[in-house]
Short mmCIF file of C-alpha atoms in Angstrom, two decimals:
data_model
loop_
_atom_site.label_atom_id
_atom_site.label_comp_id
_atom_site.label_asym_id
_atom_site.label_seq_id
_atom_site.Cartn_x
_atom_site.Cartn_y
_atom_site.Cartn_z
CA UNK A 1 -24.00 -18.61 11.37
CA UNK A 2 -21.35 -15.47 12.49
CA UNK A 3 -19.91 -14.72 9.06
CA UNK A 4 -23.81 -14.25 7.75
CA UNK A 5 -23.95 -12.01 10.73
CA UNK A 6 -21.65 -9.91 9.78
CA UNK A 7 -21.44 -9.58 6.49
CA UNK A 8 -25.71 -8.94 6.74
CA UNK A 9 -25.20 -5.81 9.52
CA UNK A 10 -22.10 -4.31 7.48
CA UNK A 11 -23.49 -5.17 3.31
CA UNK A 12 -27.63 -4.36 3.79
CA UNK A 13 -28.08 -4.15 7.15
CA UNK A 14 -26.77 -1.34 10.36
CA UNK A 15 -23.60 -0.21 8.95
CA UNK A 16 -24.60 -0.69 4.86
CA UNK A 17 -22.65 2.88 3.47
CA UNK A 18 -20.80 3.91 6.94
CA UNK A 19 -16.87 2.83 5.82
CA UNK A 20 -17.74 4.97 2.69
CA UNK A 21 -18.89 7.49 5.56
CA UNK A 22 -16.20 8.03 7.32
CA UNK A 23 -13.39 7.44 5.32
CA UNK A 24 -14.75 11.09 3.13
CA UNK A 25 -15.10 13.28 6.22
CA UNK A 26 -11.60 11.51 7.21
CA UNK A 27 -10.20 11.86 3.94
CA UNK A 28 -12.40 15.66 3.25
CA UNK A 29 -11.63 16.56 6.66
CA UNK A 30 -7.33 16.16 6.29
CA UNK A 31 -6.41 15.06 2.26
CA UNK A 32 -3.17 14.05 2.21
CA UNK A 33 -1.20 13.42 5.05
CA UNK A 34 2.73 13.40 3.98
CA UNK A 35 4.76 11.10 6.51
CA UNK A 36 6.51 14.03 9.14
CA UNK A 37 3.52 16.62 8.59
CA UNK A 38 1.27 18.05 10.89
CA UNK A 39 -2.16 17.10 9.56
CA UNK A 40 -0.98 13.46 9.77
CA UNK A 41 -0.03 14.41 13.14
CA UNK A 42 -3.79 15.27 13.64
CA UNK A 43 -5.61 12.41 11.15
CA UNK A 44 -4.03 9.20 14.24
CA UNK A 45 -5.75 11.81 16.11
CA UNK A 46 -8.92 11.78 15.18
CA UNK A 47 -8.41 8.23 14.40
CA UNK A 48 -8.48 7.37 18.10
CA UNK A 49 -10.99 9.42 18.85
CA UNK A 50 -12.97 8.64 16.78
CA UNK A 51 -11.97 4.01 17.98
CA UNK A 52 -12.82 5.93 21.44
CA UNK A 53 -16.04 6.57 20.26
CA UNK A 54 -17.79 3.67 20.12
CA UNK A 55 -16.41 2.84 22.32
CA UNK A 56 -13.38 1.18 22.10
CA UNK A 57 -10.15 2.56 24.42
CA UNK A 58 -7.29 -0.20 24.22
CA UNK A 59 -5.88 2.03 22.35
CA UNK A 60 -1.03 2.08 22.16
CA UNK A 61 0.77 4.10 19.85
CA UNK A 62 3.84 4.20 19.35
CA UNK A 63 6.26 7.01 18.45
CA UNK A 64 8.95 6.47 16.30
CA UNK A 65 11.47 9.21 13.70
CA UNK A 66 9.91 9.12 10.61
CA UNK A 67 11.37 11.19 6.85
CA UNK A 68 9.55 14.95 6.38
CA UNK A 69 10.74 15.60 2.72
CA UNK A 70 9.71 18.24 1.46
CA UNK A 71 8.32 19.50 -2.28
CA UNK A 72 8.70 22.46 -2.64
CA UNK A 73 8.23 24.30 -6.73
CA UNK A 74 9.09 21.41 -9.98
CA UNK A 75 8.76 22.41 -13.19
CA UNK A 76 10.35 21.14 -16.56
CA UNK A 77 10.38 22.12 -19.69
CA UNK A 78 11.72 20.89 -22.96
CA UNK A 79 13.72 23.55 -24.74
CA UNK A 80 14.92 21.66 -28.17
CA UNK A 81 13.07 20.21 -30.42
CA UNK A 82 10.62 22.75 -29.08
CA UNK A 83 9.21 24.59 -26.08
CA UNK A 84 7.43 22.25 -24.18
CA UNK A 85 5.98 21.75 -20.12
CA UNK A 86 5.90 18.86 -19.21
CA UNK A 87 4.37 17.09 -15.94
CA UNK A 88 6.49 15.42 -13.38
CA UNK A 89 6.60 15.03 -9.72
CA UNK A 90 9.60 13.62 -7.56
CA UNK A 91 9.92 11.21 -6.38
CA UNK A 92 10.65 11.00 -2.83
CA UNK A 93 13.80 13.00 -0.99
CA UNK A 94 14.86 13.48 -4.01
CA UNK A 95 17.33 15.72 -4.28
CA UNK A 96 17.10 19.37 -5.52
CA UNK A 97 18.22 21.83 -8.78
CA UNK A 98 19.89 24.09 -8.94
CA UNK A 99 18.13 27.54 -8.68
CA UNK A 100 18.54 27.89 -11.59
CA UNK A 101 17.15 24.39 -12.85
CA UNK A 102 19.23 21.93 -15.19
CA UNK A 103 19.58 22.18 -18.20
CA UNK A 104 20.85 19.31 -20.15
CA UNK A 105 20.29 16.96 -23.83
CA UNK A 106 18.86 13.33 -22.12
CA UNK A 107 19.19 10.09 -22.91
CA UNK A 108 16.09 7.57 -23.19
CA UNK A 109 15.76 4.08 -22.06
CA UNK A 110 13.70 0.93 -21.44
CA UNK A 111 15.95 -0.80 -18.75
CA UNK A 112 18.75 -0.74 -17.18
CA UNK A 113 20.88 -2.88 -19.86
CA UNK A 114 19.90 -0.96 -22.41
CA UNK A 115 21.66 2.32 -20.46
CA UNK A 116 24.49 -0.11 -19.60
CA UNK A 117 24.95 -0.91 -23.36
CA UNK A 118 26.30 3.25 -22.52
CA UNK A 119 29.57 3.61 -22.19
CA UNK A 120 30.08 6.22 -18.77
CA UNK A 121 30.55 9.62 -21.21
CA UNK A 122 28.17 8.15 -23.16
CA UNK A 123 25.71 9.19 -19.82
CA UNK A 124 27.99 11.83 -18.25
CA UNK A 125 26.43 15.45 -18.18
CA UNK A 126 23.35 13.87 -19.40
CA UNK A 127 19.51 13.83 -17.68
CA UNK A 128 18.27 9.81 -18.77
CA UNK A 129 15.35 9.73 -19.74
CA UNK A 130 13.45 4.98 -18.65
CA UNK A 131 10.63 4.91 -19.88
CA UNK A 132 10.13 0.67 -19.31
CA UNK A 133 6.26 -0.19 -20.46
CA UNK A 134 4.51 -0.82 -17.45
CA UNK A 135 3.74 -4.76 -17.59
CA UNK A 136 3.12 -5.24 -13.84
CA UNK A 137 3.88 -3.30 -10.73
CA UNK A 138 6.92 -5.43 -9.25
CA UNK A 139 8.36 -5.79 -12.76
CA UNK A 140 8.61 -1.68 -12.97
CA UNK A 141 9.34 0.24 -10.08
CA UNK A 142 12.72 -0.84 -9.94
CA UNK A 143 13.07 2.07 -12.07
CA UNK A 144 11.55 4.28 -9.75
CA UNK A 145 12.60 2.94 -6.74
CA UNK A 146 16.94 2.44 -7.99
CA UNK A 147 16.62 4.54 -11.45
CA UNK A 148 18.18 7.44 -10.25
CA UNK A 149 21.18 5.69 -8.43
CA UNK A 150 21.47 3.81 -11.67
CA UNK A 151 22.09 6.99 -13.88
CA UNK A 152 23.90 8.58 -11.18
CA UNK A 153 26.57 5.77 -11.12
CA UNK A 154 27.01 6.72 -14.98
CA UNK A 155 27.27 10.54 -14.65
CA UNK A 156 24.12 11.34 -15.75
CA UNK A 157 22.91 14.83 -14.22
CA UNK A 158 19.12 13.72 -12.99
CA UNK A 159 17.01 11.12 -14.22
CA UNK A 160 13.49 11.22 -14.81
CA UNK A 161 11.53 7.65 -14.99
CA UNK A 162 7.33 7.08 -16.99
CA UNK A 163 5.63 6.94 -14.92
CA UNK A 164 4.89 3.26 -12.96
CA UNK A 165 1.31 2.82 -14.04
CA UNK A 166 -0.34 1.07 -17.08
CA UNK A 167 -2.85 4.45 -18.33
CA UNK A 168 -2.62 7.81 -17.97
CA UNK A 169 -4.72 11.14 -18.69
CA UNK A 170 -1.35 13.19 -18.73
CA UNK A 171 -1.24 12.58 -15.08
CA UNK A 172 2.53 11.72 -13.01
CA UNK A 173 2.29 9.12 -10.83
CA UNK A 174 4.74 10.37 -7.26
CA UNK A 175 7.21 7.37 -5.27
CA UNK A 176 9.36 6.74 -3.81
CA UNK A 177 13.46 5.85 -4.82
CA UNK A 178 16.27 5.98 -2.94
CA UNK A 179 19.94 6.93 -3.39
CA UNK A 180 23.14 4.18 -3.13
CA UNK A 181 26.01 5.07 -0.81
CA UNK A 182 29.23 6.19 -2.56
CA UNK A 183 26.83 6.89 -5.25
CA UNK A 184 25.93 10.54 -6.16
CA UNK A 185 22.27 11.85 -5.34
CA UNK A 186 20.31 13.30 -8.25
CA UNK A 187 17.34 15.10 -8.59
CA UNK A 188 14.43 12.07 -9.71
CA UNK A 189 10.47 12.32 -10.75
CA UNK A 190 8.38 10.80 -12.47
CA UNK A 191 6.20 12.43 -16.23
CA UNK A 192 3.43 11.39 -18.33
CA UNK A 193 2.63 8.43 -19.78
CA UNK A 194 1.71 11.41 -22.73
CA UNK A 195 5.17 13.02 -22.44
CA UNK A 196 7.77 10.15 -22.46
CA UNK A 197 6.19 8.84 -25.49
CA UNK A 198 6.57 11.94 -26.62
CA UNK A 199 10.31 12.56 -25.73
CA UNK A 200 10.65 8.62 -26.92
CA UNK A 201 9.61 8.98 -29.97
CA UNK A 202 11.78 12.27 -30.72
CA UNK A 203 15.01 10.57 -29.10
CA UNK A 204 14.56 7.76 -31.91
CA UNK A 205 14.38 9.73 -34.58
CA UNK A 206 17.28 10.86 -33.84
CA UNK A 207 17.19 14.46 -33.07
CA UNK A 208 18.39 15.91 -29.95
CA UNK A 209 16.28 16.84 -27.09
CA UNK A 210 17.28 18.78 -24.56
CA UNK A 211 15.13 19.88 -21.34
CA UNK A 212 15.71 22.20 -17.89
CA UNK A 213 14.10 20.44 -14.44
CA UNK A 214 13.30 22.56 -10.98
CA UNK A 215 12.59 21.31 -7.58
CA UNK A 216 13.43 22.21 -5.15
CA UNK A 217 12.65 19.99 -1.66
CA UNK A 218 13.70 20.99 2.06
CA UNK A 219 14.09 16.37 4.08
CA UNK A 220 14.32 16.36 7.59
CA UNK A 221 13.27 13.39 10.64
CA UNK A 222 10.24 14.12 12.51
CA UNK A 223 8.65 12.05 15.33
CA UNK A 224 5.33 10.04 13.30
CA UNK A 225 3.20 7.19 15.67
CA UNK A 226 1.67 3.52 14.77
CA UNK A 227 -1.78 2.77 15.77
CA UNK A 228 -2.34 -0.16 17.33
CA UNK A 229 -6.32 -1.07 18.66
CA UNK A 230 -6.19 -3.81 20.55
CA UNK A 231 -9.60 -6.37 20.19
CA UNK A 232 -9.59 -7.79 23.52
CA UNK A 233 -9.42 -11.62 22.74
CA UNK A 234 -11.43 -14.49 25.21
CA UNK A 235 -9.18 -17.21 25.76
CA UNK A 236 -5.91 -16.71 24.18
CA UNK A 237 -5.72 -12.65 25.50
CA UNK A 238 -1.45 -12.41 24.35
CA UNK A 239 -2.07 -14.73 20.92
CA UNK A 240 -2.53 -11.38 18.26
CA UNK A 241 -4.99 -11.58 15.03
CA UNK A 242 -3.68 -8.59 13.10
CA UNK A 243 -5.58 -6.49 10.75
CA UNK A 244 -4.08 -2.81 9.35
CA UNK A 245 -3.88 0.13 6.89
CA UNK A 246 -1.46 2.22 6.42
CA UNK A 247 -2.93 6.07 7.11
CA UNK A 248 0.15 8.39 5.50
CA UNK A 249 -0.13 8.84 1.51
CA UNK A 250 2.05 10.45 -0.89
CA UNK A 251 1.28 14.28 -0.85
CA UNK A 252 -1.12 14.29 -3.63
CA UNK A 253 -4.32 13.75 -4.16
CA UNK A 254 -6.37 12.96 -0.43
CA UNK A 255 -4.74 9.50 -0.15
CA UNK A 256 -8.82 7.57 -0.34
CA UNK A 257 -7.48 4.58 -2.06
CA UNK A 258 -3.92 4.81 -0.87
CA UNK A 259 -4.37 3.97 1.75
CA UNK A 260 -7.71 4.90 3.32
CA UNK A 261 -9.67 2.29 2.80
CA UNK A 262 -7.99 0.29 4.01
CA UNK A 263 -7.32 2.14 6.81
CA UNK A 264 -10.79 1.71 7.43
CA UNK A 265 -11.91 -1.30 6.65
CA UNK A 266 -9.20 -2.35 9.32
CA UNK A 267 -10.72 0.40 12.10
CA UNK A 268 -14.18 -1.35 10.85
CA UNK A 269 -13.17 -4.51 11.93
CA UNK A 270 -13.16 -4.17 16.21
CA UNK A 271 -15.95 -2.01 15.60
CA UNK A 272 -18.23 -4.66 13.91
CA UNK A 273 -17.48 -6.76 16.26
CA UNK A 274 -17.32 -4.64 19.47
CA UNK A 275 -21.75 -3.61 17.82
CA UNK A 276 -22.45 -6.55 17.45
CA UNK A 277 -20.28 -7.97 20.29
CA UNK A 278 -19.11 -10.56 19.15
CA UNK A 279 -15.54 -11.60 20.80
CA UNK A 280 -12.35 -14.18 19.54
CA UNK A 281 -10.42 -16.42 21.41
CA UNK A 282 -7.64 -14.41 20.17
CA UNK A 283 -7.04 -10.96 20.72
CA UNK A 284 -7.61 -9.16 16.47
CA UNK A 285 -5.32 -5.77 16.83
CA UNK A 286 -5.39 -2.76 14.39
CA UNK A 287 -2.52 -1.30 13.11
CA UNK A 288 -2.92 1.81 11.66
CA UNK A 289 0.51 2.11 10.50
CA UNK A 290 2.15 5.30 9.85
CA UNK A 291 6.03 6.56 6.60
CA UNK A 292 4.84 3.67 4.87
CA UNK A 293 5.07 5.39 1.26
CA UNK A 294 8.34 6.29 2.43
CA UNK A 295 9.57 2.92 2.44
CA UNK A 296 7.92 1.04 5.07
CA UNK A 297 8.74 3.07 8.20
CA UNK A 298 5.98 2.37 10.18
CA UNK A 299 6.65 -0.72 9.80
CA UNK A 300 10.04 -1.95 10.13
CA UNK A 301 9.45 -0.10 13.28
CA UNK A 302 6.74 -2.43 14.89
CA UNK A 303 8.53 -5.82 13.52
CA UNK A 304 11.94 -4.57 15.61
CA UNK A 305 10.01 -3.24 18.92
CA UNK A 306 8.02 -6.15 18.66
CA UNK A 307 9.98 -8.69 17.29
CA UNK A 308 10.35 -11.45 21.06
CA UNK A 309 7.07 -11.51 20.96
CA UNK A 310 6.85 -12.00 17.41
CA UNK A 311 6.25 -15.98 17.74
CA UNK A 312 2.47 -14.71 19.54
CA UNK A 313 1.40 -13.28 16.02
CA UNK A 314 -1.12 -16.08 14.49
CA UNK A 315 -2.05 -14.59 11.36
CA UNK A 316 -1.26 -10.51 10.03
CA UNK A 317 -3.78 -8.85 7.58
CA UNK A 318 -3.68 -5.88 5.65
CA UNK A 319 -4.72 -4.24 2.48
CA UNK A 320 -3.25 -2.14 0.38
CA UNK A 321 -3.79 -2.60 -2.85
CA UNK A 322 -7.05 -0.79 -2.91
CA UNK A 323 -10.57 -1.26 -1.21
CA UNK A 324 -12.82 -2.31 -5.11
CA UNK A 325 -14.80 -5.94 -4.59
CA UNK A 326 -13.14 -8.17 -2.85
CA UNK A 327 -12.70 -11.56 -4.61
CA UNK A 328 -10.39 -12.85 -1.46
CA UNK A 329 -6.56 -13.63 -0.41
CA UNK A 330 -3.76 -13.65 -1.56
CA UNK A 331 -1.55 -15.62 1.38
CA UNK A 332 1.78 -16.26 2.29
CA UNK A 333 2.56 -19.87 4.82
CA UNK A 334 3.08 -23.19 4.15
CA UNK A 335 0.38 -25.45 2.77
CA UNK A 336 -1.64 -26.08 5.67
CA UNK A 337 -2.30 -22.49 6.54
CA UNK A 338 -3.53 -21.52 2.31
CA UNK A 339 -5.70 -24.99 3.66
CA UNK A 340 -6.99 -23.54 7.03
CA UNK A 341 -7.56 -19.58 4.69
CA UNK A 342 -8.96 -21.98 1.71
CA UNK A 343 -11.65 -23.32 3.83
CA UNK A 344 -12.45 -20.31 5.17
CA UNK A 345 -12.79 -18.78 2.19
CA UNK A 346 -15.34 -21.12 1.56
CA UNK A 347 -17.17 -18.82 4.11
CA UNK A 348 -18.18 -15.91 1.53
CA UNK A 349 -19.84 -18.46 -1.87
CA UNK A 350 -22.69 -15.47 -0.99
CA UNK A 351 -20.15 -12.03 -1.68
CA UNK A 352 -18.23 -13.87 -4.32
CA UNK A 353 -14.53 -13.83 -2.55
CA UNK A 354 -12.84 -17.30 -2.46
CA UNK A 355 -10.24 -17.19 -4.05
CA UNK A 356 -6.90 -18.10 -2.81
CA UNK A 357 -3.85 -16.15 -3.76
CA UNK A 358 -0.84 -18.03 -3.17
CA UNK A 359 1.44 -15.07 -2.25
CA UNK A 360 5.22 -16.22 -0.51
CA UNK A 361 5.02 -11.69 -0.19
CA UNK A 362 1.72 -10.61 0.29
CA UNK A 363 0.80 -6.92 1.68
CA UNK A 364 3.28 -3.98 1.69
CA UNK A 365 3.86 -3.43 5.32
CA UNK A 366 3.22 -6.70 6.48
CA UNK A 367 5.98 -8.26 4.61
CA UNK A 368 8.93 -6.42 7.17
CA UNK A 369 7.18 -8.73 8.90
CA UNK A 370 5.83 -11.91 7.26
CA UNK A 371 8.71 -12.61 6.13
CA UNK A 372 10.52 -13.25 9.73
CA UNK A 373 8.10 -16.63 9.19
CA UNK A 374 4.84 -15.30 10.54
CA UNK A 375 2.60 -16.00 8.25
CA UNK A 376 -0.57 -13.67 6.44
CA UNK A 377 -2.25 -12.37 4.18
CA UNK A 378 -3.05 -9.77 1.35
CA UNK A 379 -6.63 -8.64 0.33
CA UNK A 380 -7.03 -10.51 -2.86
CA UNK A 381 -9.66 -7.05 -5.05
CA UNK A 382 -11.63 -6.56 -8.59
CA UNK A 383 -8.33 -3.64 -8.65
CA UNK A 384 -7.35 -4.19 -11.90
CA UNK A 385 -7.44 -0.04 -12.21
CA UNK A 386 -5.66 0.05 -9.00
CA UNK A 387 -1.97 1.57 -10.59
CA UNK A 388 -4.67 4.01 -13.48
CA UNK A 389 -5.45 6.20 -9.37
CA UNK A 390 -1.52 5.26 -7.56
CA UNK A 391 -0.20 8.52 -6.23
CA UNK A 392 -1.29 11.17 -8.55
CA UNK A 393 -4.82 13.66 -8.37
CA UNK A 394 -6.29 11.62 -9.06
CA UNK A 395 -6.78 9.60 -5.99
CA UNK A 396 -9.71 10.68 -4.34
CA UNK A 397 -12.88 9.82 -3.00
CA UNK A 398 -14.63 9.74 -6.67
CA UNK A 399 -12.07 6.27 -6.61
CA UNK A 400 -13.88 4.00 -4.58
CA UNK A 401 -17.33 2.30 -4.29
CA UNK A 402 -19.40 2.45 -0.99
CA UNK A 403 -20.94 -0.69 -1.97
CA UNK A 404 -17.92 -2.13 -2.59
CA UNK A 405 -16.25 -0.69 1.08
CA UNK A 406 -18.75 -2.72 2.35
CA UNK A 407 -18.58 -5.42 0.90
CA UNK A 408 -14.41 -5.48 2.11
CA UNK A 409 -15.68 -4.33 5.74
CA UNK A 410 -17.66 -7.33 5.80
CA UNK A 411 -15.16 -9.87 4.74
CA UNK A 412 -12.16 -8.45 6.64
CA UNK A 413 -13.92 -8.62 10.23
CA UNK A 414 -15.85 -11.88 9.18
CA UNK A 415 -12.46 -13.10 7.71
CA UNK A 416 -10.64 -12.10 10.71
CA UNK A 417 -12.92 -13.14 13.27
CA UNK A 418 -13.26 -16.46 12.25
CA UNK A 419 -8.94 -16.53 11.64
CA UNK A 420 -9.41 -14.90 15.97
CA UNK A 421 -11.88 -17.77 16.83
CA UNK A 422 -11.12 -21.34 15.70
CA UNK A 423 -9.16 -23.66 17.55
CA UNK A 424 -6.09 -24.30 15.73
CA UNK A 425 -3.52 -21.71 15.91
CA UNK A 426 -2.23 -20.80 11.96
CA UNK A 427 0.64 -22.99 12.12
CA UNK A 428 4.40 -21.92 10.21
CA UNK B 1 -3.12 -19.11 -8.81
CA UNK B 2 -5.38 -20.99 -6.54
CA UNK B 3 -3.69 -23.84 -5.30
CA UNK B 4 -4.37 -26.80 -3.28
CA UNK B 5 -7.39 -29.89 -4.55
CA UNK B 6 -9.31 -30.31 -1.39
CA UNK B 7 -8.43 -33.98 -0.98
CA UNK B 8 -4.77 -32.80 -0.21
CA UNK B 9 -6.48 -30.30 2.22
CA UNK B 10 -8.95 -33.30 3.96
CA UNK B 11 -5.68 -34.59 4.96
CA UNK B 12 -3.53 -31.58 5.84
CA UNK B 13 -6.11 -30.27 8.83
CA UNK B 14 -8.64 -32.87 8.62
CA UNK B 15 -12.50 -34.02 9.20
CA UNK B 16 -12.78 -32.16 12.11
CA UNK B 17 -11.58 -28.32 11.16
CA UNK B 18 -13.08 -28.35 8.56
CA UNK B 19 -16.06 -29.26 10.18
CA UNK B 20 -15.56 -26.58 12.73
CA UNK B 21 -14.18 -23.37 10.03
CA UNK B 22 -17.95 -24.84 7.64
CA UNK B 23 -19.98 -23.92 11.09
CA UNK B 24 -18.70 -20.19 11.02
CA UNK B 25 -21.96 -19.28 7.08
#
């Protein structure tokens, strides 16, 4: 009755409310934890001590170089056809504007195909605003990640983006973006749905729109750490079942949802098992990835460092899409793997977390490892509101629910335990 | 999407493993 023992201990027993309380203490103490900052390193030290306080001492940190991009003052003002200040968030690693800012007319496009319909001379010297309507994150995030490079290739002087979210109360959403070699680097920022839609309406009426954009930032590199907590297996200690979340966050909000919740349910796995004295056959490794937000930097470093031992990863799990009520797992692997996980998920009928979603590239950080052939899964949860808060000042403890975090921690722990303990390795 | 019906999984992973997994509940 191992699964029920874990569920009871976490949901109604001694551990009830602990995940929420520990997450709240963490995010209230440190707030946002951007890559390359001292506060991120302090938060890593805090997690190490918190783990030691649970009498779990098999902890390793692995250093790597991470970006340290720091946001300075940012303003966006519509000058024509009327004066209006607009909320914005510069996108990750964006270059700065001149001190006086960039003042230019805008062109509004809803896709790269629409951008391509304009000649280079139409775009040259303009600010391009991408305003795709949110469908799915995967479909629309390309305008955030590639928009500046594609606009610059046609001669634009700056790139703006309708925030990648289905819902807004005038909240801009940060996020990463990437420049291309041999293309000028231009400032890139996200604006709110409300302002993007206002600009679209004015633009569609054929009126001239002139904006002034000021963005300042610094960009250098620092050393950070991935943190590995091992809960040693009894029979096959070299074999790993990895549970993970990232410890860094954007520089807005508290990073409570992204990815504080994922961090703390993954931290809870060895803690709960240790408290219950449940020892699986294989080792459970809880990883706190660093520098996810600026491009999966920690996961890429881990994959490179541990490439020769990748065969020992039996299964890899990540929670980075919310820790709302768990529904099951989004699983990458062959048919046999998915059948084994499907059988394991049947153990979670009592909490309605039995759904297996087929996903060839689940998660964010773990996608780096899954694409090398390692089977894995991300937490499938009731996260329909996730992108309302994603990368905004609204990503705070208020997003989190104590009971749902209990359900998530219990599910995550029990699922990892069963995968780590069954007699059969998860097949490749 | 939800995949693989039980009869397919029974063939793929076998009754013994299914029973072993069920024993964890």
